[in-house]
């Protein structure tokens, strides 16, 4: 079952309403059980093609119906006005051919952990501690996953960063990880498509440097270069079973 509602994030976008998708496992109503929660970026692109920006979603709903992991997923739509998605999904100010973008990723994550997460934990039967709280995203959402798993490590134990936009102020990202003290039970899956490596300069080395920084912090890390992978939802869909297995989120079918 997927609950689809409208919400606002007043500190970031005032009264502008955006969609939130909440997936509950098929046995949620009768089981009485509590479930881990995965928070996902770009919620409109996660479940349904008809809602996706380019007409193709991750197809996450199809995966969930087929594999039935014991998992709640909460996916919030991005702010698609102008460059506001870039702003909300970047921890840092940057200028990479878009004009100056003010990074408001900290504001977004503060809202996530102080407003959204408490609401979800109060309204649904969740396992609310960090061991059972995960985060996932692609592109700028992948960068935010790396950021959240580091700067908000007290809340998130596992993360999947697909095609993360590490080109966005890599100096600050690497320095943040280097100076962090993550919990030893932190897990990160990170990937990049082989066909998209040339989209930004020194992308392969940035992936390697980021992986090494996490590895040196004793984070259980997976780095995968996807053969033939491109920067698109169809390719990220193919990675769902891979990152789910790497993060230990098991199928019940």
PDB file of C-alpha atoms in Angstrom:
ATOM      1  CA  UNK A   1       0.000   0.000   0.000  1.00  0.00           C
ATOM      2  CA  UNK A   2       1.229   3.472  -0.853  1.00  0.00           C
ATOM      3  CA  UNK A   3      -0.182   6.540   0.859  1.00  0.00           C
ATOM      4  CA  UNK A   4       0.163   9.660  -1.289  1.00  0.00           C
ATOM      5  CA  UNK A   5      -0.409  13.051   0.339  1.00  0.00           C
ATOM      6  CA  UNK A   6       0.655  16.703   0.033  1.00  0.00           C
ATOM      7  CA  UNK A   7       2.952  18.387   2.536  1.00  0.00           C
ATOM      8  CA  UNK A   8       4.813  21.672   2.909  1.00  0.00           C
ATOM      9  CA  UNK A   9       8.336  22.430   4.113  1.00  0.00           C
ATOM     10  CA  UNK A  10       7.783  26.004   5.356  1.00  0.00           C
ATOM     11  CA  UNK A  11      11.429  26.860   6.047  1.00  0.00           C
ATOM     12  CA  UNK A  12      12.472  25.897   2.529  1.00  0.00           C
ATOM     13  CA  UNK A  13       9.530  26.537   0.218  1.00  0.00           C
ATOM     14  CA  UNK A  14       6.848  28.291   2.231  1.00  0.00           C
ATOM     15  CA  UNK A  15       3.311  27.202   1.349  1.00  0.00           C
ATOM     16  CA  UNK A  16       4.338  25.344  -1.784  1.00  0.00           C
ATOM     17  CA  UNK A  17       2.856  21.855  -1.567  1.00  0.00           C
ATOM     18  CA  UNK A  18       4.767  18.784  -2.634  1.00  0.00           C
ATOM     19  CA  UNK A  19       3.916  15.108  -2.717  1.00  0.00           C
ATOM     20  CA  UNK A  20       4.997  12.594  -0.098  1.00  0.00           C
ATOM     21  CA  UNK A  21       4.764   8.861  -0.722  1.00  0.00           C
ATOM     22  CA  UNK A  22       4.626   6.395   2.190  1.00  0.00           C
ATOM     23  CA  UNK A  23       4.917   2.714   1.336  1.00  0.00           C
ATOM     24  CA  UNK A  24       3.615   0.222   3.901  1.00  0.00           C
ATOM     25  CA  UNK A  25       4.269  -3.540   3.543  1.00  0.00           C
ATOM     26  CA  UNK A  26       1.254  -5.689   2.568  1.00  0.00           C
ATOM     27  CA  UNK A  27       1.079  -7.243   6.036  1.00  0.00           C
ATOM     28  CA  UNK A  28       1.290  -3.904   7.868  1.00  0.00           C
ATOM     29  CA  UNK A  29      -2.333  -3.756   9.050  1.00  0.00           C
ATOM     30  CA  UNK A  30      -2.558  -7.279  10.461  1.00  0.00           C
ATOM     31  CA  UNK A  31       1.008  -7.989  11.584  1.00  0.00           C
ATOM     32  CA  UNK A  32       1.256  -5.628  14.549  1.00  0.00           C
ATOM     33  CA  UNK A  33       5.001  -5.549  13.804  1.00  0.00           C
ATOM     34  CA  UNK A  34       7.306  -2.559  13.689  1.00  0.00           C
ATOM     35  CA  UNK A  35       9.390  -1.918  10.563  1.00  0.00           C
ATOM     36  CA  UNK A  36      12.642  -0.255   9.521  1.00  0.00           C
ATOM     37  CA  UNK A  37      12.261   2.930   7.483  1.00  0.00           C
ATOM     38  CA  UNK A  38      14.107   4.079   4.360  1.00  0.00           C
ATOM     39  CA  UNK A  39      13.893   7.788   3.506  1.00  0.00           C
ATOM     40  CA  UNK A  40      14.315   8.570  -0.203  1.00  0.00           C
ATOM     41  CA  UNK A  41      14.942  11.732  -2.205  1.00  0.00           C
ATOM     42  CA  UNK A  42      13.069  12.705  -5.408  1.00  0.00           C
ATOM     43  CA  UNK A  43       9.975  10.870  -4.217  1.00  0.00           C
ATOM     44  CA  UNK A  44       8.017  11.523  -7.427  1.00  0.00           C
ATOM     45  CA  UNK A  45      10.590   9.429  -9.343  1.00  0.00           C
ATOM     46  CA  UNK A  46      10.605   6.447  -6.971  1.00  0.00           C
ATOM     47  CA  UNK A  47       7.391   4.447  -7.463  1.00  0.00           C
ATOM     48  CA  UNK A  48       5.283   5.320 -10.491  1.00  0.00           C
ATOM     49  CA  UNK A  49       6.134   6.189 -14.097  1.00  0.00           C
ATOM     50  CA  UNK A  50       3.079   8.466 -14.340  1.00  0.00           C
ATOM     51  CA  UNK A  51       4.484  10.723 -11.605  1.00  0.00           C
ATOM     52  CA  UNK A  52       8.121  10.698 -12.752  1.00  0.00           C
ATOM     53  CA  UNK A  53       9.713  13.793 -14.262  1.00  0.00           C
ATOM     54  CA  UNK A  54      10.748  12.061 -17.483  1.00  0.00           C
ATOM     55  CA  UNK A  55       8.038   9.395 -17.580  1.00  0.00           C
ATOM     56  CA  UNK A  56      10.240   6.656 -16.091  1.00  0.00           C
ATOM     57  CA  UNK A  57      10.505   5.928 -12.362  1.00  0.00           C
ATOM     58  CA  UNK A  58      12.806   3.638 -10.404  1.00  0.00           C
ATOM     59  CA  UNK A  59       9.993   1.082 -10.460  1.00  0.00           C
ATOM     60  CA  UNK A  60      10.444   0.616  -6.741  1.00  0.00           C
ATOM     61  CA  UNK A  61       6.818  -0.406  -6.263  1.00  0.00           C
ATOM     62  CA  UNK A  62       7.252  -3.333  -8.667  1.00  0.00           C
ATOM     63  CA  UNK A  63      10.351  -4.449  -6.783  1.00  0.00           C
ATOM     64  CA  UNK A  64       8.569  -4.237  -3.439  1.00  0.00           C
ATOM     65  CA  UNK A  65       5.600  -6.271  -4.679  1.00  0.00           C
ATOM     66  CA  UNK A  66       7.936  -8.949  -5.984  1.00  0.00           C
ATOM     67  CA  UNK A  67      10.289  -9.189  -2.991  1.00  0.00           C
ATOM     68  CA  UNK A  68       8.245  -7.889  -0.025  1.00  0.00           C
ATOM     69  CA  UNK A  69      11.041  -6.700   2.281  1.00  0.00           C
ATOM     70  CA  UNK A  70       9.961  -5.807   5.816  1.00  0.00           C
ATOM     71  CA  UNK A  71      10.420  -2.103   5.172  1.00  0.00           C
ATOM     72  CA  UNK A  72       8.550   1.203   5.200  1.00  0.00           C
ATOM     73  CA  UNK A  73       9.660   3.703   2.555  1.00  0.00           C
ATOM     74  CA  UNK A  74       9.091   7.451   2.868  1.00  0.00           C
ATOM     75  CA  UNK A  75       9.822   9.412  -0.311  1.00  0.00           C
ATOM     76  CA  UNK A  76       9.391  13.187  -0.586  1.00  0.00           C
ATOM     77  CA  UNK A  77       9.070  15.026  -3.884  1.00  0.00           C
ATOM     78  CA  UNK A  78      11.811  17.524  -4.703  1.00  0.00           C
ATOM     79  CA  UNK A  79      11.275  21.245  -5.266  1.00  0.00           C
ATOM     80  CA  UNK A  80      11.344  21.389  -9.057  1.00  0.00           C
ATOM     81  CA  UNK A  81      11.058  25.161  -9.456  1.00  0.00           C
ATOM     82  CA  UNK A  82      14.081  26.544 -11.272  1.00  0.00           C
ATOM     83  CA  UNK A  83      17.305  25.443  -9.596  1.00  0.00           C
ATOM     84  CA  UNK A  84      15.694  24.917  -6.193  1.00  0.00           C
ATOM     85  CA  UNK A  85      16.232  21.150  -6.322  1.00  0.00           C
ATOM     86  CA  UNK A  86      19.970  21.782  -6.686  1.00  0.00           C
ATOM     87  CA  UNK A  87      19.810  24.151  -3.725  1.00  0.00           C
ATOM     88  CA  UNK A  88      17.842  21.834  -1.423  1.00  0.00           C
ATOM     89  CA  UNK A  89      19.928  18.815  -2.366  1.00  0.00           C
ATOM     90  CA  UNK A  90      23.360  20.380  -1.886  1.00  0.00           C
ATOM     91  CA  UNK A  91      25.068  20.785   1.487  1.00  0.00           C
ATOM     92  CA  UNK A  92      27.344  23.442  -0.043  1.00  0.00           C
ATOM     93  CA  UNK A  93      27.146  26.650  -2.077  1.00  0.00           C
ATOM     94  CA  UNK A  94      28.489  25.998  -5.569  1.00  0.00           C
ATOM     95  CA  UNK A  95      28.710  27.353  -9.107  1.00  0.00           C
ATOM     96  CA  UNK A  96      29.097  24.677 -11.755  1.00  0.00           C
ATOM     97  CA  UNK A  97      27.621  26.347 -14.814  1.00  0.00           C
ATOM     98  CA  UNK A  98      24.279  27.008 -13.124  1.00  0.00           C
ATOM     99  CA  UNK A  99      25.133  30.362 -11.570  1.00  0.00           C
ATOM    100  CA  UNK A 100      25.656  30.572  -7.820  1.00  0.00           C
ATOM    101  CA  UNK A 101      23.582  27.900  -6.075  1.00  0.00           C
ATOM    102  CA  UNK A 102      23.028  28.358  -2.351  1.00  0.00           C
ATOM    103  CA  UNK A 103      23.357  25.011  -0.624  1.00  0.00           C
ATOM    104  CA  UNK A 104      20.407  24.373   1.666  1.00  0.00           C
ATOM    105  CA  UNK A 105      21.015  20.684   2.247  1.00  0.00           C
ATOM    106  CA  UNK A 106      21.513  21.228   5.974  1.00  0.00           C
ATOM    107  CA  UNK A 107      18.112  22.898   6.224  1.00  0.00           C
ATOM    108  CA  UNK A 108      16.544  20.004   4.321  1.00  0.00           C
ATOM    109  CA  UNK A 109      18.148  17.379   6.550  1.00  0.00           C
ATOM    110  CA  UNK A 110      17.293  19.309   9.717  1.00  0.00           C
ATOM    111  CA  UNK A 111      13.658  19.224   8.588  1.00  0.00           C
ATOM    112  CA  UNK A 112      13.944  15.514   7.783  1.00  0.00           C
ATOM    113  CA  UNK A 113      15.296  14.430  11.157  1.00  0.00           C
ATOM    114  CA  UNK A 114      13.500  16.962  13.389  1.00  0.00           C
ATOM    115  CA  UNK A 115      10.094  17.216  11.677  1.00  0.00           C
ATOM    116  CA  UNK A 116       9.499  14.442   9.151  1.00  0.00           C
ATOM    117  CA  UNK A 117      11.044  11.521  11.030  1.00  0.00           C
ATOM    118  CA  UNK A 118       9.241  12.263  14.336  1.00  0.00           C
ATOM    119  CA  UNK A 119       5.958  12.522  12.414  1.00  0.00           C
ATOM    120  CA  UNK A 120       6.512   9.177  10.657  1.00  0.00           C
ATOM    121  CA  UNK A 121       7.553   7.514  13.923  1.00  0.00           C
ATOM    122  CA  UNK A 122       4.427   8.802  15.675  1.00  0.00           C
ATOM    123  CA  UNK A 123       1.958   7.891  12.915  1.00  0.00           C
ATOM    124  CA  UNK A 124       3.298   4.487  11.870  1.00  0.00           C
ATOM    125  CA  UNK A 125       4.747   1.408  13.569  1.00  0.00           C
ATOM    126  CA  UNK A 126       8.420   2.039  12.908  1.00  0.00           C
ATOM    127  CA  UNK A 127      11.637   0.799  14.427  1.00  0.00           C
ATOM    128  CA  UNK A 128      12.780   4.328  15.150  1.00  0.00           C
ATOM    129  CA  UNK A 129      16.401   3.997  16.285  1.00  0.00           C
ATOM    130  CA  UNK A 130      19.330   4.533  13.894  1.00  0.00           C
ATOM    131  CA  UNK A 131      19.978   0.819  13.424  1.00  0.00           C
ATOM    132  CA  UNK A 132      16.720   0.602  11.467  1.00  0.00           C
ATOM    133  CA  UNK A 133      16.723   4.011   9.751  1.00  0.00           C
ATOM    134  CA  UNK A 134      18.133   4.206   6.216  1.00  0.00           C
ATOM    135  CA  UNK A 135      18.521   6.801   3.464  1.00  0.00           C
ATOM    136  CA  UNK A 136      18.750   6.570  -0.323  1.00  0.00           C
ATOM    137  CA  UNK A 137      18.981   8.782  -3.385  1.00  0.00           C
ATOM    138  CA  UNK A 138      20.472   9.309  -6.824  1.00  0.00           C
ATOM    139  CA  UNK A 139      22.438  12.120  -8.462  1.00  0.00           C
ATOM    140  CA  UNK A 140      22.076  15.157  -6.135  1.00  0.00           C
ATOM    141  CA  UNK A 141      20.037  12.844  -3.894  1.00  0.00           C
ATOM    142  CA  UNK A 142      23.057  10.540  -3.898  1.00  0.00           C
ATOM    143  CA  UNK A 143      25.246  13.418  -2.711  1.00  0.00           C
ATOM    144  CA  UNK A 144      22.685  14.113   0.009  1.00  0.00           C
ATOM    145  CA  UNK A 145      22.822  10.457   1.025  1.00  0.00           C
ATOM    146  CA  UNK A 146      26.601  10.701   1.487  1.00  0.00           C
ATOM    147  CA  UNK A 147      26.083  13.929   3.434  1.00  0.00           C
ATOM    148  CA  UNK A 148      23.296  12.540   5.620  1.00  0.00           C
ATOM    149  CA  UNK A 149      25.151   9.327   6.415  1.00  0.00           C
ATOM    150  CA  UNK A 150      28.087  11.444   7.602  1.00  0.00           C
ATOM    151  CA  UNK A 151      26.725  14.640   9.155  1.00  0.00           C
ATOM    152  CA  UNK A 152      23.554  12.965  10.483  1.00  0.00           C
ATOM    153  CA  UNK A 153      25.086   9.617  11.357  1.00  0.00           C
ATOM    154  CA  UNK A 154      23.335   9.577  14.714  1.00  0.00           C
ATOM    155  CA  UNK A 155      20.058   9.117  12.800  1.00  0.00           C
ATOM    156  CA  UNK A 156      21.005   6.908   9.816  1.00  0.00           C
ATOM    157  CA  UNK A 157      22.873   3.603   9.828  1.00  0.00           C
ATOM    158  CA  UNK A 158      22.654   2.627   6.135  1.00  0.00           C
ATOM    159  CA  UNK A 159      22.659   4.527   2.877  1.00  0.00           C
ATOM    160  CA  UNK A 160      22.559   3.908  -0.872  1.00  0.00           C
ATOM    161  CA  UNK A 161      24.062   6.668  -3.023  1.00  0.00           C
ATOM    162  CA  UNK A 162      23.477   6.006  -6.718  1.00  0.00           C
ATOM    163  CA  UNK A 163      25.411   8.161  -9.196  1.00  0.00           C
ATOM    164  CA  UNK A 164      26.188  10.663  -6.390  1.00  0.00           C
ATOM    165  CA  UNK A 165      27.017  14.210  -7.546  1.00  0.00           C
ATOM    166  CA  UNK A 166      30.426  14.230  -5.881  1.00  0.00           C
ATOM    167  CA  UNK A 167      31.586  16.842  -8.419  1.00  0.00           C
ATOM    168  CA  UNK A 168      29.685  19.398  -6.315  1.00  0.00           C
ATOM    169  CA  UNK A 169      32.384  20.817  -3.976  1.00  0.00           C
ATOM    170  CA  UNK A 170      34.332  17.560  -3.575  1.00  0.00           C
ATOM    171  CA  UNK A 171      36.860  19.312  -1.337  1.00  0.00           C
ATOM    172  CA  UNK A 172      34.189  20.007   1.266  1.00  0.00           C
ATOM    173  CA  UNK A 173      32.627  16.547   0.964  1.00  0.00           C
ATOM    174  CA  UNK A 174      35.947  14.743   1.423  1.00  0.00           C
ATOM    175  CA  UNK A 175      36.940  17.033   4.289  1.00  0.00           C
ATOM    176  CA  UNK A 176      33.590  16.397   6.002  1.00  0.00           C
ATOM    177  CA  UNK A 177      34.062  12.618   5.828  1.00  0.00           C
ATOM    178  CA  UNK A 178      37.707  12.902   6.921  1.00  0.00           C
ATOM    179  CA  UNK A 179      36.721  14.846  10.047  1.00  0.00           C
ATOM    180  CA  UNK A 180      33.712  12.689  10.921  1.00  0.00           C
ATOM    181  CA  UNK A 181      33.397   9.963  13.533  1.00  0.00           C
ATOM    182  CA  UNK A 182      30.700   7.622  12.190  1.00  0.00           C
ATOM    183  CA  UNK A 183      29.310   4.773  14.215  1.00  0.00           C
ATOM    184  CA  UNK A 184      31.226   1.562  13.383  1.00  0.00           C
ATOM    185  CA  UNK A 185      27.955  -0.100  12.325  1.00  0.00           C
ATOM    186  CA  UNK A 186      27.444   2.253   9.373  1.00  0.00           C
ATOM    187  CA  UNK A 187      26.942   0.824   5.865  1.00  0.00           C
ATOM    188  CA  UNK A 188      27.244   2.626   2.508  1.00  0.00           C
ATOM    189  CA  UNK A 189      26.491   1.417  -1.008  1.00  0.00           C
ATOM    190  CA  UNK A 190      27.767   3.740  -3.729  1.00  0.00           C
ATOM    191  CA  UNK A 191      27.733   3.203  -7.487  1.00  0.00           C
ATOM    192  CA  UNK A 192      28.250   4.968 -10.790  1.00  0.00           C
ATOM    193  CA  UNK A 193      27.484   3.958 -14.358  1.00  0.00           C
ATOM    194  CA  UNK A 194      30.456   3.361 -16.639  1.00  0.00           C
ATOM    195  CA  UNK A 195      28.839   5.478 -19.385  1.00  0.00           C
ATOM    196  CA  UNK A 196      28.354   8.493 -17.114  1.00  0.00           C
ATOM    197  CA  UNK A 197      31.888   8.669 -15.696  1.00  0.00           C
ATOM    198  CA  UNK A 198      32.902  11.140 -18.402  1.00  0.00           C
ATOM    199  CA  UNK A 199      30.065  13.551 -17.569  1.00  0.00           C
ATOM    200  CA  UNK A 200      32.262  15.275 -14.970  1.00  0.00           C
ATOM    201  CA  UNK A 201      36.028  15.577 -14.719  1.00  0.00           C
ATOM    202  CA  UNK A 202      37.966  13.125 -12.505  1.00  0.00           C
ATOM    203  CA  UNK A 203      34.751  11.361 -11.496  1.00  0.00           C
ATOM    204  CA  UNK A 204      36.407   7.973 -11.053  1.00  0.00           C
ATOM    205  CA  UNK A 205      39.071   9.379  -8.748  1.00  0.00           C
ATOM    206  CA  UNK A 206      36.399  11.213  -6.711  1.00  0.00           C
ATOM    207  CA  UNK A 207      34.538   7.944  -6.220  1.00  0.00           C
ATOM    208  CA  UNK A 208      37.740   6.215  -5.163  1.00  0.00           C
ATOM    209  CA  UNK A 209      38.745   9.011  -2.783  1.00  0.00           C
ATOM    210  CA  UNK A 210      35.278   9.074  -1.208  1.00  0.00           C
ATOM    211  CA  UNK A 211      35.285   5.297  -0.818  1.00  0.00           C
ATOM    212  CA  UNK A 212      38.734   5.361   0.804  1.00  0.00           C
ATOM    213  CA  UNK A 213      37.690   8.080   3.257  1.00  0.00           C
ATOM    214  CA  UNK A 214      34.704   5.987   4.357  1.00  0.00           C
ATOM    215  CA  UNK A 215      36.782   2.802   4.440  1.00  0.00           C
ATOM    216  CA  UNK A 216      39.344   4.477   6.694  1.00  0.00           C
ATOM    217  CA  UNK A 217      36.482   5.410   9.024  1.00  0.00           C
ATOM    218  CA  UNK A 218      35.626   1.679   9.186  1.00  0.00           C
ATOM    219  CA  UNK A 219      32.316   2.179   7.407  1.00  0.00           C
ATOM    220  CA  UNK A 220      31.172  -1.026   5.697  1.00  0.00           C
ATOM    221  CA  UNK A 221      31.372   0.273   2.121  1.00  0.00           C
ATOM    222  CA  UNK A 222      30.575  -1.011  -1.352  1.00  0.00           C
ATOM    223  CA  UNK A 223      31.693   0.822  -4.509  1.00  0.00           C
ATOM    224  CA  UNK A 224      30.361  -0.498  -7.805  1.00  0.00           C
ATOM    225  CA  UNK A 225      30.991   0.708 -11.351  1.00  0.00           C
ATOM    226  CA  UNK A 226      27.935  -0.447 -13.293  1.00  0.00           C
ATOM    227  CA  UNK A 227      28.810  -1.832 -16.756  1.00  0.00           C
ATOM    228  CA  UNK A 228      26.940   0.199 -19.355  1.00  0.00           C
ATOM    229  CA  UNK A 229      25.211   2.221 -16.645  1.00  0.00           C
ATOM    230  CA  UNK A 230      23.894   5.683 -17.494  1.00  0.00           C
ATOM    231  CA  UNK A 231      22.516   8.610 -15.496  1.00  0.00           C
ATOM    232  CA  UNK A 232      18.839   7.664 -15.547  1.00  0.00           C
ATOM    233  CA  UNK A 233      16.042   6.078 -13.556  1.00  0.00           C
ATOM    234  CA  UNK A 234      16.008   2.943 -15.719  1.00  0.00           C
ATOM    235  CA  UNK A 235      19.612   2.191 -14.710  1.00  0.00           C
ATOM    236  CA  UNK A 236      18.974   2.996 -11.055  1.00  0.00           C
ATOM    237  CA  UNK A 237      16.040   0.598 -11.110  1.00  0.00           C
ATOM    238  CA  UNK A 238      18.394  -2.220 -12.102  1.00  0.00           C
ATOM    239  CA  UNK A 239      20.533  -1.477  -9.046  1.00  0.00           C
ATOM    240  CA  UNK A 240      17.714  -1.851  -6.500  1.00  0.00           C
ATOM    241  CA  UNK A 241      18.279  -5.589  -5.826  1.00  0.00           C
ATOM    242  CA  UNK A 242      22.043  -4.971  -5.692  1.00  0.00           C
ATOM    243  CA  UNK A 243      21.985  -2.234  -3.060  1.00  0.00           C
ATOM    244  CA  UNK A 244      19.215  -3.906  -1.087  1.00  0.00           C
ATOM    245  CA  UNK A 245      21.363  -7.036  -0.759  1.00  0.00           C
ATOM    246  CA  UNK A 246      24.496  -5.023   0.071  1.00  0.00           C
ATOM    247  CA  UNK A 247      22.632  -3.199   2.832  1.00  0.00           C
ATOM    248  CA  UNK A 248      21.210  -6.444   4.233  1.00  0.00           C
ATOM    249  CA  UNK A 249      17.567  -5.627   3.428  1.00  0.00           C
ATOM    250  CA  UNK A 250      16.216  -9.086   2.777  1.00  0.00           C
ATOM    251  CA  UNK A 251      13.441 -10.336   0.519  1.00  0.00           C
ATOM    252  CA  UNK A 252      10.604 -12.214   2.237  1.00  0.00           C
ATOM    253  CA  UNK A 253       9.558 -14.028  -0.949  1.00  0.00           C
TER     254      UNK A 253
END
